[in-house]
Amino acid sequence: MHPSEAKLMRLMKEKQKAKASDLSQSLGIGKDIIGRLAYSLSKKNLLTIEKVKTRTSRLTSEGKDVLKNGLIEKKLLKKLPIEPNKLQGSEKIALNWALKRGWAEVKEGKVVRIVEKTPTTNEEIWLKNFKKLSHEDSKLKVLKKRKWISFKEDFDYIICLTEAGGVKEIEEQITQMTPAMLVNGKWKEKKFKAFSPNTPVPQIYAGRFHPLNEIIQKIRRVFLEMGFTEVEGKHIESTFWDFDALFVPQDHPAREMQDTFYMKGKQELPELAKSVADIHKKSWGSWSKREAQRQVLRTHMTSVSAHALSKAKPPAKIFTIGKVFRNETVDYKHLAEFHQVDGIVFDENVNFNNLVGYLKDFFRKLGFKKIRIRPAYFPYTEMSAEVDVWLEEKGTWFELGGSGIFRPEVVKPLTGVDVPVLAWGLGIERIAMLYYGLKDIRELYKSNINWLRNREVFL
Amino acid sequence: MIVEIPYKELASLLKVKASLEQIVKALDMFGTPVDEFDKDILRVEVFPNRVDMLSPEGIARSLDGFLGHSVGYPLWNLMPSGIETVVGKSKTRPFISFSSVQDVPFTEVALKSLMQLQEKLHVSIGRNRRKYSIGVYDTDKIGKQVTYKEMPLKEIEFKPIGEKSEMTGYEILESTEKGMDFAHLLGDTAPVLMDEKNRIMAMAPITGADYCKVTKDTKNFFVDSTGTEKGTDSVVTLITTSLVQRGGSLGIVVPGPTYLPRRMKLDQSYLNKITGLNLTKTKLQNALLKMRFGFDGDILIPSYRFDIFNKIDIAEDIAIAHGYTKFKGELPPSYSPGESLKVRELEQEIRKIMTGMKFIELKTYMLTSPSLLSMAGSPTLEVTNPKSSEYSTLRQSLLPGLFDVLSINTNAQYPHNVFELGHIFTPDEKLKLSGIIAHTDANFAEIKAVVDRLVKMFSIKAKWELGNHPFFMEGRTALSEFGVYGEVSPAISEKFGVPLAAFELNLERIL
């Protein structure tokens, strides 16, 4: 038995029957808690509990005034005789009572007193003793009618000891173990209350990673397991590295202001810019150094791959993860900035079938057992392929990444050699949307603390 | 770029019999995926490398080959057009090509497709008519001679398509829809085309004349493309080879495309090596024919395929013909040790320490609004062309983003312990770690304990001194070369109704 239950049972053995409000005073615990304890004990047939409505009466300010200064009709008698129209406020009510009681009457347009002494009325006696009156007593209603008292509705519990309760031996059960009990060995004599695993307890809020970070770390592990080396780059990039080095013509629509964020200032070009310029002039007719020096917020992580490729010697396997930026109107499908991952394999002996092999391995490690590739187009790859993953639970294909082999027009100016470079990339936020079933991509950046605290782990 | 293809029209143009489902699947595996479809309209995505498929005629031509019905180089009837041209100098659009198509069975639906093709080409390879523009005319209305020359706008006078009366060049630029859209491409002069009676047929790159416009009853078509760069031959080719797919013959005009195929050697070993296939010469040839290349010992590349730069482009067509789904995937037997970036590992260690101290990691935008940063006081790094001011400035501190997050989460149970690790721009990129504690008793000592713990884990001896910082409260702000921490200025925290304590550390100094 819980210590509080034990206290209540001991008191009930004395009283047999009691109101929770009275028990509350003697035990120093709230009425509601008494009710809850008694309810739990009633489940064990030790007590019965019945909820009852109660009514308490309280003096109003008018009631207090009567107790202090006497009945208003008695006060009025002292002012008589007087013309009725000179009476004000409550004196008019007092007049009615005085007339009704036969203490005064109206004669020749004036109110005059007709008794010498006034008796002590029943109402006065009742009011003095209103607390002793039972709730049902009609005398209280009279007092209420004169607005001397007001009622307050409430409830209480009537608690009775049952027969079983009368004979039950009360033994106290310990809820919280204390260091003292452990030290002095008292724990051996104590009974400990059993706890229900179904009782709610206060929640713990753990510190957690952001879901996007969890996905990023997972992808990093996958690439490292596959033997790739991690690289990084700057968020502010020259259009040269973001576009020109990737064989995107200088008048390509993707480079226009409505798709790409431009920044003030310009960047120096590397020495190999000359080879890139040559290939542009040959293929697209023109190339401007000034255009290539402009600064943008990188639009894809392939710009970082291009940097890395220009420093690499085959064979090399490289990956990078970071934020990219698009001058999009932000809506449920589009963000102005999001994370991308890009991986490349720079190797004399690789081919398109190997790309498919890497993609299968990569996506399998991310939890997608079945993938499919479809022909696609990117300015810097040929062959190009869209990667779809099979969603078992939805029974559909879902486009999750782009891939291909870098064009010789990209590889040769950057590396000096014509060696295949397999490449693929994907957006991290798309995986997060898929995993968490989000309908609106902005949810990932709304940072709803409740969601971040309670969301499932990413596996 | 999405084109709308009427299914009935496509089915009637196809020589091969195929169901709607077969067509959709074939287009997906050809590299022109179907975005949406019903029994009336297919919405097909055409990538910039296959602008020859921006019309039902172009799609039918490719699918006939891909589905194995009409393979190989498209057989066109080539005839002399009998049209003479006089090409004068044009300073605004120096490049021009012509061609014609004769005896085309034409319809109302075909007219719509032609208009769509012309418009999509204007937008894509035409770069909104700046680079190239296209005109198509009814040959029977213009006679046997066409003149191209530059004329002052005030001397130009004709009745444009869709207008009620004759207009001058200026009036066209000032009061017609197309004129207003593209006036920026012209100065005080415009290139014009005139017919044998010296009537103005068109003012490039704006509009054509009403009298010679193409209608559903047109049989013979005259096509021109004007441009600011070379390549107008290809643009004309895209229109005429699409039209002739319906029937009729191509009529050559000078200057203009000759429709002769380009030639390339078939490099069997290269194609097999780069694709990872092992195809015989015959199989390679069959794959090429399926993609509507010709073969006579050399690969013959149809003139509408100007996406073919070199042999890697041939390899892609081989792979598509072979079927992308047939590549089973194979890993090369090479070994390479993976290696992570040290800074990424350290970042993650810091995140672990922060979550260990019960902080929740946040990710906020790097692009933000200037108002959110105004309190930081230092100059901001703005993009030159934002679509919305909400995403127009690169953040200089992580704290405003975190304040913003807390301000929309006041209904979540306190305490709120949040942090972010990320880049800021001042204007150089810097790596920062920021955290905020928000609850009824958040104070200097609590945030100091967090910072002390972090700093100790990296064996750093920091000297903190009282200082001033716009985000923090006077007398409760600690500064050092490693960053700042303290109680957040009540001017900020009053909006939250609970005290905030925060820090921002320069990770460059720590890692």
Short mmCIF file of C-alpha atoms in Angstrom, two decimals, chain A residues 76 79-88 91 95 106-112:
data_model
loop_
_atom_site.label_atom_id
_atom_site.label_comp_id
_atom_site.label_asym_id
_atom_site.label_seq_id
_atom_site.Cartn_x
_atom_site.Cartn_y
_atom_site.Cartn_z
CA LEU A 76 -36.10 53.50 8.03
CA LYS A 79 -36.42 58.66 9.68
CA LEU A 80 -40.21 58.78 9.82
CA PRO A 81 -42.41 60.61 9.21
CA ILE A 82 -41.38 61.43 5.66
CA GLU A 83 -43.01 61.97 2.26
CA PRO A 84 -42.68 58.71 0.20
CA ASN A 85 -41.23 60.52 -2.83
CA LYS A 86 -38.31 61.73 -0.73
CA LEU A 87 -37.14 58.14 -0.19
CA GLN A 88 -34.09 57.05 -2.14
CA GLU A 91 -35.09 53.04 1.37
CA LEU A 95 -40.55 51.05 3.00
CA VAL A 106 -49.12 56.16 4.77
CA LYS A 107 -51.25 58.92 6.22
CA GLU A 108 -52.08 62.20 4.46
CA GLY A 109 -49.25 61.80 1.98
CA LYS A 110 -46.67 60.91 4.62
CA VAL A 111 -45.20 57.67 5.89
CA VAL A 112 -45.68 57.40 9.62
#
